[in-house]
Amino acid sequence: MSMKNPQVTIIIPTFNHGHFIAEAINSVLKQTYPHYQIIVIDDGSTDNTADIVAQFGDAVHYHWQENQGLSAARNTGLSLATGDLINFLDADDWHFPQFLENLLNHLTTHPHLDGVACGYRFATEFDQPLAQSSSHTVPSVQLHTKLLAGNFIAAQCFLLKRHLFISDTRFDTHLTACEDWDMWLRLSRYHHIAVIPDILTQVRVRLDSMSGNQMRMLVNRFAVIQKYYPNPQTEPAPRAYAFAYFRTAIEYLQSRQMPQALQCLRVALRFYPPLAQDPELYYELACSDQSRGNRGHLQNWDPTQAQEYLFSTLETLGLTSPQNQTYAYWTLGKLSHQTGAKQNTRHFCQQALITKPVTPISLPLLKLYARTFLPK
C-alpha cells in the first residue's frame, strides 16, 4: 500500500435506513482527509433509501441487491472496493471529521500495522450524545486475546489494509449477529491490528437494533467461539464461553431482565470461576439499572440502592467471601468518587479495607481512600 495519500473505501451497508443514511454519508464527506471512495450497498430496501443516496450524485457509488443480510452486503462492498484501505460504516452511525486523518496518521507512524481501530461514543436515535463511550489502548499482540472476552469494538472503528481481505476472507453469511466479532478474531489472529483510545466515531442506540435480541446474540457468540475453539474444555475456550454468557448477562441487565441476567452469570461463573475477581463484574452489577449507552452516567446513581442490589446478587450467586465483598466495596467507592461524594467514597473504602484488602487492588484502594482526605 502506498502511504502517500492512500485511497480509503468506506462501505456503507443499508436496509431501510433512508432516514439515517444521509447523515452517515455526510460524515464521510466532511472528513479532513479527502481521498476516499463511498460505496453504499442497499440490501433490498423498500423505503426511500435510493432517492436519498441519489441526491449525492457521483460522490457515492450506489449498488442495490436482493436482501441477503448484513454480512452479504459487506461482502459485496468488499468485491467493489478499489481503495488501499477499508472501513465499514453502518448506515445509522457516523464518523467525526478527523476519523480518517487520525487513523491514517497512526498507520503511517506504525508501518508494521495492518490496521487500526479507535474508540467510540453512544448517541440516541435523535443524535443526542449519551454518557457511555468505549475507549481502549490495545497493542496488536494482545488484540486477539482481548477479543476472546467479547467484542468491544464497533465495526466502523476499524481502518484496515485491503490486502487482508483476500478472496476467501469474507464475513460469515451464516451468522445472524456477531459477524463483525468473528471477522476481527480471524484477522487479529494472523495480522497486526492495534486499538487506540481516540474517540472518533459515534454509535446510535436504537431499540430495534440486533444487539437488543439477547438470545440471538448468545447463540451467535457460541457459533463464533466454536469456529476457533470447538472443545469447550480446552483453554482458552472456558474463558471465552464464560464471557459469552457474561456479555449476554450485561445485555439482560441493560433491558431490566434480571432473572435471565442472573442465570447467565451463574453459567459464566461455572465455566470460568476467576470471573469472580474481574472488576467489570462488580461494575456492571453496581450499574445494573442503567441502559445501553448510559453505563457510567452517575448523575442519578443511588449508592444505597446500588449496594443493596450488588450484595444481594452476590449472595444469590454464592459470591460471599471477604474477597468478593472487598471488590464490591471498592467498586462502590470508585463510583462514589466519580460522583464527587467524598463521604460515600471514604465509607466504602473503609469497608473494603476492614473486610479484607485484595492484593491486586490494595494500592489503588489505598490511593482512593487517601484522596478522600485531600482538599477538593
Short mmCIF file of C-alpha atoms in Angstrom, two decimals:
data_model
loop_
_atom_site.label_atom_id
_atom_site.label_comp_id
_atom_site.label_asym_id
_atom_site.label_seq_id
_atom_site.Cartn_x
_atom_site.Cartn_y
_atom_site.Cartn_z
CA MET A 1 0.00 0.00 0.00
CA SER A 2 1.27 3.43 -0.90
CA MET A 3 1.34 5.51 2.28
CA LYS A 4 1.28 8.74 0.30
CA ASN A 5 -2.36 9.79 0.01
CA PRO A 6 -3.80 6.24 0.02
CA GLN A 7 -7.41 5.93 -1.00
CA VAL A 8 -9.91 4.66 1.58
CA THR A 9 -13.04 2.77 0.56
CA ILE A 10 -15.87 3.30 3.03
CA ILE A 11 -18.53 0.60 2.70
CA ILE A 12 -21.99 1.57 3.98
CA PRO A 13 -24.45 -1.36 4.05
CA THR A 14 -28.07 -0.32 4.49
CA PHE A 15 -31.54 -1.79 4.75
CA ASN A 16 -34.46 0.63 5.04
CA HIS A 17 -32.33 3.31 6.71
CA GLY A 18 -33.32 6.16 4.42
CA HIS A 19 -33.99 8.37 7.45
CA PHE A 20 -30.43 7.89 8.73
CA ILE A 21 -28.16 7.32 5.74
CA ALA A 22 -27.72 10.95 4.68
CA GLU A 23 -26.05 11.70 7.99
CA ALA A 24 -23.68 8.76 7.58
CA ILE A 25 -22.70 9.86 4.07
CA ASN A 26 -22.30 13.50 5.11
CA SER A 27 -19.99 12.44 7.94
CA VAL A 28 -17.66 10.98 5.31
CA LEU A 29 -17.93 14.00 3.01
CA LYS A 30 -16.84 16.18 5.96
CA GLN A 31 -13.64 14.24 6.57
CA THR A 32 -10.47 16.29 6.86
CA TYR A 33 -8.73 13.60 4.78
CA PRO A 34 -10.04 13.92 1.19
CA HIS A 35 -9.01 10.70 -0.56
CA TYR A 36 -11.89 8.29 -0.15
CA GLN A 37 -14.47 6.28 -2.06
CA ILE A 38 -18.01 5.81 -0.69
CA ILE A 39 -19.88 2.64 -1.62
CA VAL A 40 -23.47 2.21 -0.43
CA ILE A 41 -24.74 -1.36 -0.59
CA ASP A 42 -28.54 -1.28 -0.49
CA ASP A 43 -29.56 -4.71 0.76
CA GLY A 44 -33.07 -4.70 -0.72
CA SER A 45 -34.51 -1.56 0.89
CA THR A 46 -38.17 -0.79 0.26
CA ASP A 47 -38.09 2.76 1.64
CA ASN A 48 -36.68 5.95 0.08
CA THR A 49 -33.01 4.96 0.52
CA ALA A 50 -32.27 5.04 -3.23
CA ASP A 51 -33.76 8.55 -3.59
CA ILE A 52 -31.77 9.86 -0.62
CA VAL A 53 -28.49 8.44 -1.91
CA ALA A 54 -29.18 9.74 -5.43
CA GLN A 55 -29.09 13.29 -4.06
CA PHE A 56 -25.33 12.89 -3.51
CA GLY A 57 -24.69 12.25 -7.20
CA ASP A 58 -21.28 10.95 -8.21
CA ALA A 59 -19.92 11.38 -4.66
CA VAL A 60 -21.42 7.97 -3.82
CA HIS A 61 -21.31 4.66 -5.67
CA TYR A 62 -24.73 3.04 -5.11
CA HIS A 63 -25.33 -0.70 -5.51
CA TRP A 64 -28.71 -2.42 -4.94
CA GLN A 65 -29.10 -6.12 -4.32
CA GLU A 66 -31.80 -8.52 -3.14
CA ASN A 67 -31.96 -8.73 0.63
CA GLN A 68 -29.28 -11.13 1.84
CA GLY A 69 -28.28 -9.78 5.25
CA LEU A 70 -25.56 -7.57 6.68
CA SER A 71 -22.67 -9.97 6.06
CA ALA A 72 -23.55 -10.41 2.40
CA ALA A 73 -23.90 -6.64 1.95
CA ARG A 74 -20.45 -6.00 3.41
CA ASN A 75 -19.02 -8.77 1.24
CA THR A 76 -20.49 -7.14 -1.86
CA GLY A 77 -18.87 -3.89 -0.81
CA LEU A 78 -15.52 -5.64 -0.50
CA SER A 79 -15.85 -7.03 -4.03
CA LEU A 80 -16.44 -3.50 -5.36
CA ALA A 81 -13.80 -1.72 -3.28
CA THR A 82 -10.75 -0.27 -5.01
CA GLY A 83 -9.19 1.64 -2.11
CA ASP A 84 -5.93 0.83 -0.35
CA LEU A 85 -7.78 0.72 2.97
CA ILE A 86 -11.25 -0.42 4.03
CA ASN A 87 -13.72 0.98 6.54
CA PHE A 88 -17.23 -0.32 7.30
CA LEU A 89 -19.75 2.32 8.38
CA ASP A 90 -23.28 1.28 9.34
CA ALA A 91 -25.95 3.47 7.77
CA ASP A 92 -27.31 4.65 11.13
CA ASP A 93 -23.92 5.70 12.56
CA TRP A 94 -21.41 8.39 11.62
CA HIS A 95 -17.78 9.47 11.83
CA PHE A 96 -16.25 12.59 13.34
CA PRO A 97 -14.37 14.76 10.79
CA GLN A 98 -10.89 13.66 11.95
CA PHE A 99 -11.65 9.93 11.81
CA LEU A 100 -9.69 9.12 8.65
CA GLU A 101 -6.88 11.61 9.25
CA ASN A 102 -6.13 10.41 12.78
CA LEU A 103 -6.22 6.70 11.96
CA LEU A 104 -4.11 7.19 8.83
CA ASN A 105 -1.55 9.14 10.86
CA HIS A 106 -1.31 6.21 13.26
CA LEU A 107 -0.80 3.75 10.42
CA THR A 108 1.85 6.00 8.89
CA THR A 109 3.82 6.22 12.14
CA HIS A 110 3.41 2.46 12.79
CA PRO A 111 4.10 0.91 9.36
CA HIS A 112 4.17 -2.65 10.73
CA LEU A 113 0.43 -2.46 11.42
CA ASP A 114 -2.14 -3.95 9.04
CA GLY A 115 -4.94 -1.97 10.61
CA VAL A 116 -6.01 0.24 13.48
CA ALA A 117 -9.24 0.81 15.39
CA CYS A 118 -10.42 3.72 17.53
CA GLY A 119 -12.87 4.35 20.35
CA TYR A 120 -16.49 5.40 20.00
CA ARG A 121 -19.30 7.05 21.92
CA PHE A 122 -23.03 6.35 22.01
CA ALA A 123 -25.88 8.61 20.89
CA THR A 124 -29.66 8.37 20.91
CA GLU A 125 -31.81 7.82 17.83
CA PHE A 126 -32.18 11.59 17.76
CA ASP A 127 -28.41 12.29 17.70
CA GLN A 128 -28.16 13.31 21.36
CA PRO A 129 -24.84 12.17 22.86
CA LEU A 130 -25.13 9.63 25.67
CA ALA A 131 -22.87 9.27 28.68
CA GLN A 132 -21.27 5.97 27.69
CA SER A 133 -18.25 5.64 25.46
CA SER A 134 -15.69 2.95 24.72
CA SER A 135 -12.00 3.82 24.68
CA HIS A 136 -9.15 1.30 24.83
CA THR A 137 -5.45 1.03 24.16
CA VAL A 138 -4.59 -2.45 22.91
CA PRO A 139 -1.27 -3.41 21.26
CA SER A 140 -1.63 -5.67 18.24
CA VAL A 141 -0.05 -8.65 20.05
CA GLN A 142 -2.84 -8.55 22.64
CA LEU A 143 -5.88 -7.88 20.48
CA HIS A 144 -6.88 -11.47 19.69
CA THR A 145 -6.73 -12.48 23.36
CA LYS A 146 -8.73 -9.41 24.40
CA LEU A 147 -11.37 -10.14 21.78
CA LEU A 148 -11.91 -13.65 23.13
CA ALA A 149 -13.67 -12.00 26.08
CA GLY A 150 -16.16 -10.43 23.67
CA ASN A 151 -16.34 -7.76 21.00
CA PHE A 152 -15.61 -4.34 22.47
CA ILE A 153 -15.02 -2.52 19.16
CA ALA A 154 -17.76 -1.23 16.87
CA ALA A 155 -17.44 -2.22 13.21
CA GLN A 156 -16.94 1.34 11.96
CA CYS A 157 -13.96 1.86 14.28
CA PHE A 158 -11.63 -0.19 12.06
CA LEU A 159 -9.43 1.06 9.26
CA LEU A 160 -7.88 -1.98 7.59
CA LYS A 161 -5.50 -2.52 4.70
CA ARG A 162 -7.33 -4.09 1.78
CA HIS A 163 -4.78 -6.88 1.34
CA LEU A 164 -6.23 -8.51 4.48
CA PHE A 165 -9.40 -9.31 2.57
CA ILE A 166 -8.11 -11.94 0.20
CA SER A 167 -10.70 -13.85 -1.84
CA ASP A 168 -11.77 -16.17 0.97
CA THR A 169 -11.68 -13.59 3.77
CA ARG A 170 -15.29 -12.53 3.91
CA PHE A 171 -17.95 -12.05 6.57
CA ASP A 172 -19.70 -15.29 7.51
CA THR A 173 -23.18 -15.16 5.98
CA HIS A 174 -24.37 -18.00 8.24
CA LEU A 175 -24.13 -15.73 11.28
CA THR A 176 -27.16 -13.55 12.03
CA ALA A 177 -25.19 -11.47 14.57
CA CYS A 178 -21.58 -11.17 15.80
CA GLU A 179 -20.31 -11.45 12.21
CA ASP A 180 -18.01 -8.48 12.84
CA TRP A 181 -16.59 -10.07 16.01
CA ASP A 182 -15.88 -13.21 14.01
CA MET A 183 -14.01 -11.14 11.40
CA TRP A 184 -11.92 -9.26 13.98
CA LEU A 185 -10.98 -12.51 15.72
CA ARG A 186 -9.92 -14.03 12.40
CA LEU A 187 -7.87 -11.03 11.29
CA SER A 188 -6.24 -10.36 14.67
CA ARG A 189 -5.11 -13.97 14.86
CA TYR A 190 -2.76 -13.57 11.91
CA HIS A 191 -2.27 -9.83 11.38
CA HIS A 192 -1.12 -6.80 13.30
CA ILE A 193 -4.08 -4.63 14.31
CA ALA A 194 -3.91 -2.17 17.19
CA VAL A 195 -6.56 -0.21 19.08
CA ILE A 196 -6.04 3.43 20.04
CA PRO A 197 -8.14 5.34 22.61
CA ASP A 198 -9.17 8.29 20.39
CA ILE A 199 -12.97 8.54 20.19
CA LEU A 200 -13.57 9.25 16.51
CA THR A 201 -16.96 7.76 15.67
CA GLN A 202 -20.47 7.56 17.08
CA VAL A 203 -22.84 4.61 17.52
CA ARG A 204 -26.57 5.16 17.56
CA VAL A 205 -28.52 3.24 20.21
CA ARG A 206 -31.79 2.02 18.75
CA LEU A 207 -34.44 -0.15 20.41
CA ASP A 208 -34.82 -2.30 17.30
CA SER A 209 -31.11 -2.99 16.83
CA MET A 210 -29.84 -6.57 16.51
CA SER A 211 -27.93 -6.29 19.80
CA GLY A 212 -31.29 -6.00 21.60
CA ASN A 213 -32.08 -9.68 20.93
CA GLN A 214 -30.11 -11.30 23.74
CA MET A 215 -30.74 -14.94 22.89
CA ARG A 216 -29.81 -14.46 19.24
CA MET A 217 -26.61 -12.71 20.35
CA LEU A 218 -25.76 -15.62 22.69
CA VAL A 219 -26.38 -18.28 20.03
CA ASN A 220 -24.16 -16.44 17.56
CA ARG A 221 -21.47 -15.91 20.17
CA PHE A 222 -21.37 -19.67 20.66
CA ALA A 223 -21.15 -20.19 16.90
CA VAL A 224 -18.18 -17.85 16.66
CA ILE A 225 -16.30 -19.40 19.58
CA GLN A 226 -16.83 -22.92 18.24
CA LYS A 227 -15.13 -21.93 14.98
CA TYR A 228 -11.90 -21.22 16.86
CA TYR A 229 -12.15 -23.47 19.93
CA PRO A 230 -14.55 -26.38 19.23
CA ASN A 231 -13.68 -28.16 22.51
CA PRO A 232 -15.20 -26.11 25.36
CA GLN A 233 -12.84 -27.76 27.86
CA THR A 234 -9.64 -26.72 26.09
CA GLU A 235 -8.02 -23.43 27.06
CA PRO A 236 -8.85 -20.64 26.38
CA ALA A 237 -12.34 -21.92 25.46
CA PRO A 238 -13.78 -21.91 29.03
CA ARG A 239 -12.94 -18.25 29.42
CA ALA A 240 -14.40 -17.42 26.00
CA TYR A 241 -17.65 -19.28 26.73
CA ALA A 242 -17.87 -17.64 30.17
CA PHE A 243 -17.58 -14.18 28.71
CA ALA A 244 -20.17 -15.02 26.05
CA TYR A 245 -22.61 -15.63 28.91
CA PHE A 246 -21.29 -12.60 30.79
CA ARG A 247 -21.82 -10.25 27.81
CA THR A 248 -25.34 -11.64 27.43
CA ALA A 249 -25.97 -11.10 31.14
CA ILE A 250 -24.97 -7.45 30.72
CA GLU A 251 -27.45 -7.10 27.85
CA TYR A 252 -30.18 -8.60 30.04
CA LEU A 253 -29.26 -6.17 32.84
CA GLN A 254 -29.47 -3.25 30.42
CA SER A 255 -33.00 -4.29 29.44
CA ARG A 256 -34.01 -4.88 33.11
CA GLN A 257 -34.44 -8.64 32.66
CA MET A 258 -32.83 -9.55 35.98
CA PRO A 259 -33.70 -13.29 36.26
CA GLN A 260 -32.21 -14.01 32.82
CA ALA A 261 -29.13 -11.96 33.73
CA LEU A 262 -28.60 -13.97 36.92
CA GLN A 263 -28.95 -17.26 35.08
CA CYS A 264 -26.31 -16.22 32.54
CA LEU A 265 -23.99 -15.10 35.33
CA ARG A 266 -24.31 -18.47 37.08
CA VAL A 267 -23.32 -20.32 33.93
CA ALA A 268 -20.47 -17.88 33.25
CA LEU A 269 -19.03 -18.46 36.72
CA ARG A 270 -19.26 -22.24 36.27
CA PHE A 271 -17.28 -22.03 33.06
CA TYR A 272 -14.70 -19.62 34.46
CA PRO A 273 -14.59 -19.11 38.27
CA PRO A 274 -11.90 -16.35 38.04
CA LEU A 275 -14.65 -14.10 36.65
CA ALA A 276 -15.48 -13.54 40.32
CA GLN A 277 -12.29 -11.44 40.57
CA ASP A 278 -12.99 -9.37 37.47
CA PRO A 279 -13.75 -5.72 38.43
CA GLU A 280 -16.07 -5.46 35.43
CA LEU A 281 -18.49 -7.93 37.05
CA TYR A 282 -18.91 -5.68 40.08
CA TYR A 283 -19.13 -2.53 37.98
CA GLU A 284 -21.94 -3.96 35.84
CA LEU A 285 -23.90 -5.12 38.88
CA ALA A 286 -23.46 -1.75 40.60
CA CYS A 287 -24.79 -0.02 37.45
CA SER A 288 -27.48 -2.63 36.84
CA ASP A 289 -30.32 -0.14 36.32
CA GLN A 290 -28.54 1.82 33.57
CA SER A 291 -29.46 1.14 29.95
CA ARG A 292 -27.12 0.66 26.98
CA GLY A 293 -25.43 3.93 26.16
CA ASN A 294 -25.88 5.25 29.71
CA ARG A 295 -23.48 2.95 31.55
CA GLY A 296 -21.42 5.18 33.84
CA HIS A 297 -23.94 8.05 33.79
CA LEU A 298 -23.93 8.67 37.53
CA GLN A 299 -25.96 11.84 37.87
CA ASN A 300 -28.90 9.89 39.33
CA TRP A 301 -26.92 6.94 40.63
CA ASP A 302 -28.09 5.87 44.10
CA PRO A 303 -25.24 4.33 46.13
CA THR A 304 -27.60 2.79 48.70
CA GLN A 305 -29.72 1.12 46.04
CA ALA A 306 -26.62 0.00 44.15
CA GLN A 307 -25.14 -1.51 47.31
CA GLU A 308 -28.33 -3.42 48.10
CA TYR A 309 -28.61 -4.88 44.62
CA LEU A 310 -24.91 -5.65 44.32
CA PHE A 311 -24.67 -7.54 47.61
CA SER A 312 -28.00 -9.35 47.20
CA THR A 313 -26.88 -10.51 43.74
CA LEU A 314 -23.51 -11.68 45.06
CA GLU A 315 -25.31 -13.67 47.74
CA THR A 316 -27.59 -15.24 45.14
CA LEU A 317 -24.54 -16.18 43.09
CA GLY A 318 -22.72 -17.59 46.14
CA LEU A 319 -20.02 -14.91 45.99
CA THR A 320 -19.95 -14.01 49.69
CA SER A 321 -16.28 -14.38 50.54
CA PRO A 322 -14.41 -11.44 52.10
CA GLN A 323 -12.54 -11.09 48.82
CA ASN A 324 -15.77 -10.71 46.87
CA GLN A 325 -17.04 -8.15 49.38
CA THR A 326 -13.81 -6.19 49.07
CA TYR A 327 -14.21 -5.97 45.30
CA ALA A 328 -17.82 -4.85 45.80
CA TYR A 329 -16.97 -2.10 48.26
CA TRP A 330 -14.05 -0.93 46.14
CA THR A 331 -16.34 -0.65 43.11
CA LEU A 332 -18.91 1.34 45.09
CA GLY A 333 -16.11 3.60 46.31
CA LYS A 334 -14.85 4.25 42.78
CA LEU A 335 -18.34 5.07 41.54
CA SER A 336 -18.97 7.34 44.52
CA HIS A 337 -15.71 9.11 43.80
CA GLN A 338 -16.86 9.77 40.24
CA THR A 339 -19.99 11.43 41.59
CA GLY A 340 -17.90 13.69 43.84
CA ALA A 341 -19.42 12.20 47.02
CA LYS A 342 -16.36 12.23 49.28
CA GLN A 343 -18.09 10.85 52.38
CA ASN A 344 -19.55 7.91 50.48
CA THR A 345 -16.20 7.23 48.85
CA ARG A 346 -14.46 7.19 52.23
CA HIS A 347 -17.14 4.96 53.75
CA PHE A 348 -16.93 2.33 51.01
CA CYS A 349 -13.13 2.37 51.03
CA GLN A 350 -13.12 1.88 54.79
CA GLN A 351 -15.47 -1.08 54.44
CA ALA A 352 -13.21 -2.59 51.77
CA LEU A 353 -10.14 -2.16 53.98
CA ILE A 354 -11.91 -3.60 57.03
CA THR A 355 -13.24 -6.58 55.11
CA LYS A 356 -10.03 -7.84 53.53
CA PRO A 357 -7.73 -5.97 51.16
CA VAL A 358 -7.10 -7.94 47.99
CA THR A 359 -3.53 -7.81 46.75
CA PRO A 360 -4.27 -6.76 43.12
CA ILE A 361 -6.31 -3.79 44.30
CA SER A 362 -4.58 -2.92 47.60
CA LEU A 363 -2.58 0.00 46.22
CA PRO A 364 -5.34 1.64 44.13
CA LEU A 365 -7.75 1.15 47.04
CA LEU A 366 -5.40 2.89 49.48
CA LYS A 367 -4.80 5.70 46.98
CA LEU A 368 -8.53 6.24 46.56
CA TYR A 369 -9.03 6.24 50.33
CA ALA A 370 -6.21 8.76 50.82
CA ARG A 371 -7.72 11.10 48.23
CA THR A 372 -10.84 11.47 50.35
CA PHE A 373 -8.76 13.39 52.90
CA LEU A 374 -7.31 15.84 50.38
CA PRO A 375 -8.82 19.26 49.71
CA LYS A 376 -11.19 19.33 46.75
#
